[in-house]
Amino acid sequence: MNFIEVIDLLGTIAFAISGALAAFSKKLDPFGIVIIAFVTAAGGGTLRDILIGVEPVSWMRNMNLVYTILLCVVITFFFRKRLLKLRKTLFLFDAIGIGLYTVVGLEMGLTAGLHPLICITLGCITACFGGVLRDILINEIPVIFRKNIYATACILGGGVYFILVELKVPNEIVFPVSAITVIATRILAVVFKLKLPTPYTQQELKKIKVKNKK
Amino acid sequence: MNFIEVIDLLGTIAFAISGALAAFSKKLDPFGIVIIAFVTAAGGGTLRDILIGVEPVSWMRNMNLVYTILLCVVITFFFRKRLLKLRKTLFLFDAIGIGLYTVVGLEMGLTAGLHPLICITLGCITACFGGVLRDILINEIPVIFRKNIYATACILGGGVYFILVELKVPNEIVFPVSAITVIATRILAVVFKLKLPTPYTQQELKKIKVKNKK
Amino acid sequence: MNFIEVIDLLGTIAFAISGALAAFSKKLDPFGIVIIAFVTAAGGGTLRDILIGVEPVSWMRNMNLVYTILLCVVITFFFRKRLLKLRKTLFLFDAIGIGLYTVVGLEMGLTAGLHPLICITLGCITACFGGVLRDILINEIPVIFRKNIYATACILGGGVYFILVELKVPNEIVFPVSAITVIATRILAVVFKLKLPTPYTQQELKKIKVKNKK
């Protein structure tokens, strides 16, 4: 088991628990909970694999991943009352998940010999798409469309990754530093309510607000 | 034309008619009806092929399938009044469709050398995903999320399949027995209103009901 | 850069601007605008590539496409006020986009050695799917489901394409004539409010209207 596989596993655990918690909070039946946990943990990687052409997609050849997700559902089941009391748990697991998956996506893009900009896009897709599917399936507006420092955190982490690689920093340092950049950016954005600058004038934004109220 | 191709064809007919009936009942235009019939019949197999890496996807190399779906739309058009009077027709065709497609998906997973658990998942995807797309496109809540003994029927059929294979029962018996298990489970679940056991206490379920009423 | 690449580039520009204009009109943040422009311009081609098995999908190996889309977003940003005043601009760019992309999809289907009917389907998917994703993401009912002479225009252009190829007309004429057929059909359908014939009797349509009003 190499370094990237360990990171992948930790990301899977974070996302599977995040998905299972979201499904429990919506009172889904056992089958629905497993589906949501699986889609949250494996959805982003599945789209990445399909776009690159890694087929059968990763989870089909990786029974450890499948067992890990099932185990996370069981663990979440027994500890959900304790986990749900901590309101910030779901958010924290989600932030850790996107940090770790961004690095996995970047790495797989590089292995396929793709352009750095495309690798960063793949990092974003790996990190964000599972959560988008989770939110669509439990009938919430996807986090990524509500909070704009989400994918942006992944892009930032991707930038840090390529700067460190350019400086010939060893992988053992590049991986955790990039992942922590994503996680820290996401957490700071939520704590300090940061937003991207808007390209619209105040007048334009007022118009749309008035329109939405009607 | 081998045994699995015959099963595939029967499943296609069942699903194409199920899709066309649903589209007619929503008064879609001719183009919309063909799309819904096609997506219902070919959607699950398309996702399965993409995940395994069978590309171009099956229907692109199989004009018989395309012609069969178009023919089913024409037949449904002429007999729709008679078919719609029988309220249970749509449900029956859907049940037959998931039974036959589960076996096709299982078989293709085995051919690709995948783990039994993954093969069962592929059977489920082949059987259920076309119907999910049909329901999303005609703006109904997907059957699979409303009725939990739906994918569960496919999983049960998959289990029976591997038990029979393990017992070295010949394919000519394994295929129909597994398909009938799925169809019978689905029909019995609807007739006797069976549900999966819930992991929530009565109190928790009351809370969500009160919340939903607000 | 060959002929088909030039057509592809023009289609990309038309769709990227169409997507960016739609995103600006919904007052999305900068990240959202880039996503919508990208999905509109590359979504159809991505699904086509996945279905055929061209992987990594085209845009991953084609940085010119990525830069073109980003440039279109910047251009749309500076000229959006002027562009938005012309109400028909979005519609025109969309019509040009589907015309050009239909030809690209047809061509790629032929290269993969697929049946003419499948090639026409691929032309439709390339042309229409990006717009469907754009409309879903900005929360509008997809144009393709509201206006039925949309995919139909692509199918018609595909028919013209194969008739001309059959008549051994050179590619330099087949490509523009097929694309113009799509664009002209789409524009004429909107100007003269053309619709496909309905398979329902007046009585049946009245019933659904009464039902919808309830």
XYZ file of C-alpha atoms in Angstrom:
642
model
C 0.000 0.000 0.000
C 1.725 3.173 -1.154
C 1.349 6.779 0.026
C -1.328 7.799 -2.495
C -3.410 4.733 -1.570
C -3.313 5.683 2.114
C -4.498 9.224 1.262
C -7.232 7.775 -0.970
C -8.420 5.509 1.863
C -8.541 8.376 4.393
C -10.526 10.497 1.906
C -12.918 7.596 1.338
C -13.541 7.238 5.079
C -14.143 10.991 5.471
C -16.600 11.103 2.550
C -18.387 7.815 3.358
C -19.084 9.063 6.906
C -20.132 12.489 5.547
C -22.542 10.772 3.136
C -23.897 8.330 5.749
C -24.478 11.170 8.252
C -26.361 13.184 5.611
C -28.484 10.111 4.738
C -29.245 9.345 8.419
C -30.271 12.964 9.001
C -32.780 12.588 6.124
C -34.071 9.311 7.678
C -33.383 7.249 4.549
C -33.877 3.478 4.634
C -30.812 1.147 4.969
C -30.481 0.705 1.195
C -30.617 4.473 0.627
C -27.949 5.088 3.287
C -25.496 2.662 1.649
C -26.170 4.231 -1.790
C -25.594 7.804 -0.538
C -22.413 6.823 1.366
C -21.125 4.998 -1.716
C -21.985 7.776 -4.173
C -20.434 10.456 -1.927
C -17.214 8.474 -1.505
C -16.876 7.015 -5.016
C -18.813 9.455 -7.272
C -16.018 11.948 -7.906
C -13.427 9.254 -8.593
C -15.844 7.456 -10.911
C -16.357 10.544 -13.108
C -12.582 11.170 -13.090
C -11.870 7.567 -14.170
C -14.488 7.740 -16.952
C -13.093 11.046 -18.286
C -9.497 9.767 -18.267
C -10.457 6.314 -19.531
C -9.401 4.210 -16.503
C -11.900 1.365 -16.950
C -13.249 -0.668 -15.229
C -13.421 2.330 -12.876
C -11.202 2.134 -9.767
C -13.743 0.879 -7.212
C -14.569 -2.161 -9.366
C -11.065 -3.533 -8.932
C -10.708 -2.365 -5.336
C -12.804 -4.429 -2.937
C -11.034 -2.771 0.050
C -12.704 0.496 -0.927
C -16.112 -1.199 -1.101
C -15.635 -2.869 2.309
C -14.345 0.410 3.815
C -17.489 2.255 2.715
C -19.762 -0.485 4.115
C -17.806 -0.453 7.397
C -18.132 3.348 7.617
C -21.912 3.030 7.250
C -22.018 0.534 10.146
C -19.747 2.723 12.323
C -21.832 5.814 11.539
C -24.959 3.856 12.464
C -23.666 3.099 15.988
C -22.122 6.509 16.653
C -24.554 8.714 14.739
C -26.215 10.156 17.841
C -22.855 11.252 19.175
C -21.758 12.465 15.700
C -24.987 14.369 15.011
C -24.720 16.274 18.293
C -21.533 17.819 16.962
C -23.067 20.038 14.276
C -19.724 20.742 12.673
C -18.767 17.077 12.168
C -20.372 16.744 8.744
C -18.667 19.926 7.571
C -15.264 18.847 8.939
C -15.381 15.399 7.318
C -16.405 17.026 4.051
C -13.478 19.500 4.215
C -10.982 16.703 4.960
C -12.475 14.643 2.129
C -12.067 17.337 -0.538
C -8.486 18.018 0.583
C -7.398 14.390 0.262
C -9.337 13.662 -2.961
C -7.935 16.768 -4.695
C -4.433 15.321 -4.309
C -5.548 11.873 -5.566
C -7.171 13.435 -8.672
C -4.095 15.588 -9.420
C -1.836 12.562 -9.120
C -3.959 10.463 -11.506
C -4.040 13.291 -14.066
C -0.237 13.500 -13.965
C 0.057 9.705 -14.358
C -2.109 9.982 -17.510
C 0.321 12.640 -18.810
C -2.196 15.489 -18.852
C -1.621 19.288 -18.747
C -1.354 20.817 -15.189
C -4.567 22.852 -15.764
C -6.425 19.632 -16.661
C -4.891 17.869 -13.619
C -6.232 20.626 -11.344
C -9.660 20.227 -13.005
C -9.491 16.472 -12.329
C -8.548 17.194 -8.704
C -11.637 19.427 -8.422
C -13.898 16.822 -10.038
C -12.604 14.029 -7.786
C -13.113 16.207 -4.712
C -16.404 17.929 -5.526
C -18.535 15.656 -7.709
C -19.320 13.063 -5.026
C -20.653 15.804 -2.763
C -22.696 17.285 -5.629
C -24.324 13.883 -6.239
C -24.920 13.427 -2.467
C -26.671 16.802 -2.259
C -28.763 16.174 -5.388
C -29.860 12.747 -4.108
C -30.846 14.006 -0.637
C -32.582 16.947 -2.340
C -30.354 19.796 -1.113
C -28.914 22.528 -3.325
C -25.311 21.353 -3.987
C -22.832 22.911 -1.502
C -20.564 23.767 -4.448
C -23.182 26.121 -5.955
C -24.062 27.744 -2.618
C -20.567 28.333 -1.233
C -18.100 29.577 -3.778
C -14.924 28.999 -1.735
C -15.314 25.238 -2.157
C -14.048 24.287 -5.595
C -11.859 27.397 -5.295
C -10.129 25.764 -2.296
C -9.373 22.722 -4.486
C -8.003 24.937 -7.276
C -5.787 26.763 -4.758
C -4.488 23.432 -3.396
C -3.796 22.346 -6.991
C -1.782 25.520 -7.596
C 0.287 24.903 -4.438
C 0.866 21.311 -5.595
C 2.376 22.357 -8.934
C 4.486 25.150 -7.380
C 5.974 22.629 -4.891
C 6.565 20.045 -7.654
C 8.284 22.768 -9.711
C 10.543 23.515 -6.690
C 11.417 19.760 -6.613
C 10.017 19.288 -3.110
C 9.668 15.507 -2.409
C 6.186 13.925 -2.774
C 5.989 13.028 0.920
C 5.824 16.780 1.624
C 3.936 17.919 -1.517
C 0.939 15.646 -0.844
C 0.138 16.656 2.768
C 0.921 20.365 2.187
C -1.453 20.548 -0.840
C -4.199 18.657 1.000
C -3.829 20.882 4.094
C -4.004 23.992 1.844
C -7.405 22.824 0.554
C -8.725 21.911 4.015
C -7.449 25.110 5.666
C -8.822 27.331 2.863
C -12.233 25.689 3.127
C -12.352 25.975 6.931
C -11.099 29.594 6.962
C -13.624 30.513 4.232
C -16.478 29.188 6.390
C -15.170 30.631 9.678
C -14.550 34.113 8.207
C -17.432 33.916 5.676
C -15.122 34.684 2.745
C -16.560 35.116 -0.765
C -15.136 35.549 -4.258
C -15.224 39.151 -5.588
C -18.368 39.812 -7.642
C -18.188 40.970 -11.297
C -21.516 42.813 -10.967
C -22.239 46.411 -9.970
C -24.434 46.994 -6.879
C -27.249 48.125 -9.184
C -27.194 44.870 -11.170
C -27.328 42.786 -7.980
C -30.259 44.823 -6.622
C -32.193 44.125 -9.831
C -31.798 40.365 -9.493
C -32.824 40.497 -5.819
C -35.981 42.435 -6.655
C -36.682 39.940 -9.452
C -36.242 36.968 -7.087
C -38.592 38.488 -4.502
C -41.423 38.787 -7.026
C -28.202 -15.357 -31.198
C -27.287 -16.899 -27.850
C -29.293 -17.256 -24.628
C -28.094 -14.021 -23.006
C -28.967 -12.061 -26.177
C -32.528 -13.438 -26.121
C -32.916 -12.361 -22.468
C -31.453 -8.941 -23.315
C -33.962 -8.533 -26.185
C -36.937 -9.472 -23.969
C -35.776 -7.014 -21.293
C -35.432 -4.298 -23.946
C -38.990 -4.887 -25.177
C -40.362 -4.776 -21.608
C -38.528 -1.543 -20.770
C -39.141 0.190 -24.129
C -42.902 -0.407 -23.741
C -42.748 0.695 -20.083
C -40.955 3.907 -21.151
C -43.276 4.581 -24.109
C -46.390 4.076 -21.925
C -45.020 6.504 -19.318
C -44.260 9.076 -22.065
C -47.720 8.697 -23.667
C -49.388 9.137 -20.268
C -47.508 12.472 -19.915
C -48.638 13.500 -23.445
C -45.096 14.032 -24.726
C -44.513 14.821 -28.420
C -43.297 12.030 -30.779
C -39.629 12.973 -30.337
C -39.977 12.921 -26.543
C -41.653 9.490 -26.611
C -38.803 7.936 -28.613
C -36.231 9.511 -26.258
C -37.962 8.231 -23.096
C -38.424 4.718 -24.548
C -34.784 4.665 -25.614
C -33.421 5.999 -22.316
C -35.546 3.555 -20.276
C -34.414 0.569 -22.349
C -30.777 1.522 -22.931
C -29.886 3.840 -20.002
C -28.908 1.159 -17.486
C -26.828 -0.803 -19.988
C -25.112 2.395 -21.132
C -23.953 3.284 -17.607
C -22.851 -0.353 -17.065
C -20.825 -0.328 -20.307
C -19.193 3.013 -19.447
C -18.239 1.812 -15.937
C -16.768 -1.471 -17.236
C -15.168 0.168 -20.274
C -17.132 -1.599 -23.056
C -16.942 1.171 -25.661
C -18.494 2.091 -28.035
C -21.393 1.216 -25.682
C -23.456 -1.859 -26.640
C -26.384 -0.146 -28.430
C -24.011 1.603 -30.853
C -22.941 -1.714 -32.354
C -26.371 -3.324 -32.064
C -28.841 -1.912 -34.599
C -31.339 -4.695 -33.739
C -31.723 -3.119 -30.308
C -32.333 0.316 -31.858
C -34.915 -1.069 -34.298
C -36.601 -3.090 -31.495
C -37.047 0.056 -29.382
C -38.482 2.021 -32.334
C -40.861 -0.869 -33.120
C -41.994 -1.003 -29.464
C -42.849 2.717 -29.627
C -44.998 2.126 -32.742
C -46.723 -0.899 -31.174
C -47.363 1.008 -27.934
C -48.827 3.866 -30.011
C -51.476 1.603 -31.580
C -52.325 -0.370 -28.433
C -51.826 2.336 -25.802
C -55.549 2.768 -25.104
C -55.884 -0.929 -24.426
C -52.591 -0.972 -22.431
C -53.445 2.095 -20.352
C -56.775 0.632 -19.286
C -54.851 -2.110 -17.532
C -53.376 -0.041 -14.691
C -50.913 -2.725 -13.741
C -49.365 -3.110 -17.198
C -46.663 -0.477 -16.693
C -45.730 -2.029 -13.356
C -45.614 -5.571 -14.789
C -43.427 -4.625 -17.758
C -41.130 -2.766 -15.384
C -40.855 -5.809 -13.069
C -40.085 -8.134 -16.002
C -37.525 -5.618 -17.307
C -35.549 -5.420 -14.049
C -35.525 -9.214 -13.733
C -34.080 -9.803 -17.196
C -31.614 -6.875 -17.101
C -30.235 -7.929 -13.685
C -29.098 -11.218 -15.235
C -27.565 -9.445 -18.268
C -25.601 -7.079 -16.004
C -24.380 -9.940 -13.782
C -23.233 -11.877 -16.833
C -21.285 -8.916 -18.265
C -19.582 -8.280 -14.921
C -18.457 -11.933 -14.789
C -17.165 -11.720 -18.380
C -15.067 -8.685 -17.329
C -13.626 -10.812 -14.482
C -15.062 -8.698 -11.663
C -15.804 -9.633 -8.010
C -19.308 -11.165 -7.358
C -20.296 -8.142 -5.205
C -19.393 -5.801 -8.096
C -21.274 -8.065 -10.546
C -24.419 -7.775 -8.391
C -23.953 -3.987 -8.324
C -23.687 -3.997 -12.133
C -26.855 -6.115 -12.326
C -28.641 -3.522 -10.161
C -27.329 -0.617 -12.272
C -28.349 -2.290 -15.546
C -31.817 -3.008 -14.141
C -32.535 0.208 -12.236
C -30.750 3.124 -13.882
C -32.903 3.256 -17.048
C -36.015 3.526 -14.892
C -34.397 6.229 -12.731
C -33.628 8.288 -15.867
C -37.183 7.686 -17.187
C -38.696 8.949 -13.935
C -36.393 11.989 -13.763
C -37.173 12.952 -17.382
C -40.961 12.658 -16.958
C -40.632 14.548 -13.664
C -41.657 11.793 -11.239
C -39.730 10.876 -8.079
C -37.668 7.803 -9.135
C -39.472 4.534 -8.261
C -36.223 3.250 -6.759
C -36.216 5.966 -4.067
C -39.906 5.571 -3.246
C -40.139 1.768 -3.068
C -37.253 0.140 -1.299
C -37.944 -3.438 -2.393
C -36.879 -2.593 -5.947
C -33.093 -2.594 -6.078
C -33.324 -5.038 -3.158
C -35.141 -7.472 -5.493
C -32.220 -7.212 -7.932
C -29.689 -7.815 -5.141
C -31.663 -10.887 -4.009
C -31.740 -12.227 -7.599
C -27.986 -11.641 -7.796
C -27.471 -13.637 -4.610
C -29.536 -16.536 -5.992
C -27.490 -16.370 -9.212
C -24.158 -16.849 -7.403
C -25.502 -19.586 -5.116
C -26.731 -21.548 -8.170
C -23.437 -20.984 -10.035
C -21.579 -22.199 -6.925
C -23.767 -25.360 -6.964
C -22.714 -25.852 -10.638
C -26.286 -25.608 -11.907
C -26.212 -25.146 -15.744
C -26.675 -21.597 -17.129
C -29.946 -22.495 -18.884
C -31.458 -22.931 -15.403
C -29.458 -20.250 -13.508
C -30.555 -17.409 -15.828
C -34.353 -17.907 -15.703
C -34.392 -18.816 -11.976
C -32.454 -15.642 -11.041
C -34.639 -13.456 -13.281
C -37.835 -14.986 -11.867
C -36.510 -14.413 -8.299
C -36.202 -10.688 -9.061
C -39.619 -10.456 -10.763
C -41.407 -12.488 -8.061
C -39.772 -10.520 -5.206
C -40.782 -7.224 -6.819
C -44.379 -8.358 -7.431
C -44.783 -9.899 -3.932
C -43.314 -6.728 -2.349
C -45.951 -4.601 -4.096
C -48.862 -7.030 -3.491
C -48.069 -7.480 0.226
C -46.661 -3.931 0.684
C -43.373 -5.250 2.081
C -40.743 -2.807 3.350
C -37.156 -3.050 4.563
C -36.762 -2.871 8.385
C -36.067 0.692 9.545
C -32.917 1.598 11.550
C -34.739 4.439 13.304
C -36.688 4.437 16.567
C -40.370 5.462 16.448
C -39.440 8.728 18.155
C -36.895 9.654 15.474
C -39.397 8.963 12.688
C -42.048 11.100 14.404
C -39.597 13.992 14.562
C -38.947 13.911 10.790
C -42.688 13.709 10.093
C -43.382 16.766 12.250
C -40.486 18.545 10.507
C -41.866 17.678 7.058
C -45.337 18.949 7.972
C -44.022 22.378 8.959
C -5.537 22.651 -38.309
C -7.960 20.877 -40.620
C -11.485 21.764 -41.703
C -13.302 19.820 -38.982
C -11.111 21.451 -36.288
C -12.038 24.934 -37.573
C -15.758 24.043 -37.407
C -15.264 22.613 -33.910
C -13.541 25.839 -32.781
C -16.345 28.046 -34.175
C -18.963 25.875 -32.444
C -17.014 26.118 -29.186
C -16.933 29.932 -29.404
C -20.679 30.090 -30.131
C -21.562 27.790 -27.221
C -19.065 29.262 -24.718
C -20.524 32.758 -25.334
C -24.077 31.348 -25.141
C -23.234 29.700 -21.803
C -21.431 32.759 -20.400
C -24.340 35.056 -21.377
C -26.819 32.719 -19.661
C -24.629 32.625 -16.518
C -24.218 36.427 -16.454
C -27.980 36.878 -16.806
C -28.414 34.679 -13.696
C -25.771 36.779 -11.826
C -23.560 33.788 -11.056
C -20.183 34.327 -9.395
C -16.968 34.194 -11.531
C -16.394 30.510 -10.804
C -19.963 29.625 -11.770
C -19.694 31.560 -15.045
C -16.564 29.658 -16.117
C -18.235 26.328 -15.198
C -21.419 27.078 -17.170
C -19.456 28.303 -20.219
C -17.274 25.202 -20.070
C -20.135 22.749 -19.584
C -22.171 24.335 -22.416
C -19.232 24.217 -24.835
C -17.702 20.875 -23.825
C -20.614 18.896 -22.297
C -22.011 17.424 -25.516
C -18.596 16.433 -26.848
C -17.682 14.886 -23.500
C -20.733 12.586 -23.487
C -20.074 11.699 -27.158
C -16.418 10.828 -26.399
C -17.415 8.699 -23.376
C -20.061 6.795 -25.396
C -17.662 6.123 -28.300
C -14.707 5.422 -26.008
C -12.412 8.316 -27.027
C -10.553 8.695 -23.718
C -9.091 10.841 -22.241
C -12.026 12.916 -23.610
C -11.133 15.464 -26.334
C -10.844 18.629 -24.216
C -8.227 16.992 -21.957
C -5.756 16.773 -24.830
C -6.803 20.076 -26.418
C -5.610 23.066 -24.407
C -6.599 25.419 -27.280
C -10.221 24.534 -26.555
C -9.758 25.276 -22.836
C -8.075 28.633 -23.553
C -10.751 29.509 -26.163
C -13.523 28.970 -23.614
C -11.730 31.079 -20.972
C -11.147 33.842 -23.570
C -14.844 33.760 -24.537
C -15.810 34.269 -20.880
C -13.519 37.346 -20.671
C -14.860 38.754 -23.966
C -18.469 38.151 -22.878
C -17.689 39.920 -19.577
C -16.610 43.135 -21.362
C -19.312 43.126 -24.033
C -22.169 41.571 -22.038
C -24.146 44.817 -21.729
C -24.055 45.273 -25.479
C -24.783 41.560 -26.061
C -27.649 41.401 -23.571
C -29.394 44.369 -25.194
C -29.771 42.252 -28.320
C -32.355 39.781 -27.002
C -31.837 37.392 -29.874
C -28.068 37.045 -29.472
C -28.216 34.112 -27.069
C -30.642 32.304 -29.361
C -28.510 32.950 -32.475
C -25.278 31.746 -30.857
C -27.098 28.649 -29.660
C -28.464 27.929 -33.183
C -25.003 28.350 -34.745
C -23.524 26.125 -32.020
C -25.899 23.194 -32.618
C -25.348 23.423 -36.400
C -21.570 23.215 -36.151
C -21.476 20.590 -33.372
C -23.924 18.297 -35.221
C -21.397 18.019 -38.074
C -18.507 17.382 -35.652
C -20.465 14.591 -33.916
C -21.461 12.977 -37.238
C -17.870 13.049 -38.419
C -16.553 11.403 -35.227
C -19.201 8.673 -35.434
C -18.143 7.890 -39.005
C -14.468 7.795 -37.972
C -15.407 5.191 -35.315
C -17.087 3.134 -38.075
C -20.617 3.387 -36.671
C -24.006 3.008 -38.424
C -25.424 6.247 -40.016
C -28.387 6.233 -37.582
C -25.960 6.078 -34.640
C -23.834 8.834 -36.221
C -26.902 11.097 -36.416
C -27.645 10.295 -32.751
C -24.060 11.254 -31.866
C -24.462 14.504 -33.841
C -27.598 15.264 -31.794
C -25.875 14.430 -28.495
C -22.842 16.589 -29.326
C -25.118 19.477 -30.305
C -27.815 19.266 -27.645
C -26.350 17.840 -24.435
C -24.183 20.860 -23.520
C -27.272 23.090 -23.722
C -29.301 20.626 -21.640
C -26.626 20.713 -18.903
C -26.447 24.548 -19.121
C -30.218 24.812 -18.649
C -30.290 22.313 -15.771
C -27.438 24.102 -13.965
C -29.013 27.586 -14.301
C -32.339 26.027 -13.258
C -34.298 26.497 -16.498
C -36.360 23.760 -18.178
C -34.032 22.448 -20.939
C -34.710 24.165 -24.305
C -34.720 20.723 -25.954
C -37.787 19.633 -23.944
C -39.681 22.884 -24.476
C -39.092 23.391 -28.204
C -39.409 20.250 -30.238
C -37.832 21.569 -33.453
C -34.414 21.606 -31.801
C -33.042 18.065 -31.812
C -35.252 17.596 -34.891
C -33.174 20.267 -36.674
C -30.024 18.266 -35.868
C -31.619 15.043 -37.159
C -32.628 16.819 -40.387
C -29.087 18.163 -40.848
C -27.775 14.634 -40.255
C -30.098 13.295 -42.979
C -28.874 15.958 -45.440
C -25.284 15.036 -44.538
C -25.721 11.361 -45.476
C -27.670 12.144 -48.665
C -24.850 14.459 -49.834
C -22.170 11.905 -48.885
C -24.145 9.267 -50.840
C -24.128 11.632 -53.867
C -20.313 11.857 -53.493
C -20.377 15.618 -52.886
C -16.934 16.736 -51.539
C -16.585 17.288 -47.755
C -15.857 21.017 -48.167
C -19.465 21.370 -49.377
C -21.133 18.639 -47.243
C -19.972 20.160 -43.924
C -21.235 23.746 -44.397
C -24.474 22.669 -46.163
C -25.387 20.256 -43.321
C -24.535 22.821 -40.640
C -26.567 25.530 -42.422
C -29.523 23.102 -42.732
C -29.533 22.698 -38.924
C -29.160 26.448 -38.248
C -31.774 27.464 -40.859
C -34.293 24.834 -39.641
C -33.871 26.000 -36.044
C -34.249 29.704 -36.942
C -37.241 29.111 -39.258
C -38.918 26.929 -36.576
C -38.655 29.778 -34.062
C -39.636 32.560 -36.506
C -42.681 30.674 -37.846
C -43.425 28.876 -34.523
C -43.349 25.440 -36.181
C -44.188 22.320 -34.144
C -44.071 18.579 -34.718
C -47.485 16.976 -35.423
C -49.109 15.619 -32.234
C -50.116 11.942 -31.884
C -52.943 12.835 -29.492
C -56.580 13.653 -30.195
C -57.907 17.055 -29.094
C -59.882 15.319 -26.315
C -56.776 13.698 -24.873
C -54.892 17.018 -24.840
C -57.789 18.783 -23.109
C -57.759 16.154 -20.354
C -54.064 16.743 -19.584
C -54.593 20.532 -19.546
C -57.452 20.238 -17.057
C -55.306 17.901 -14.959
C -52.385 20.357 -14.991
C -54.587 23.255 -13.914
C -55.783 21.435 -10.816
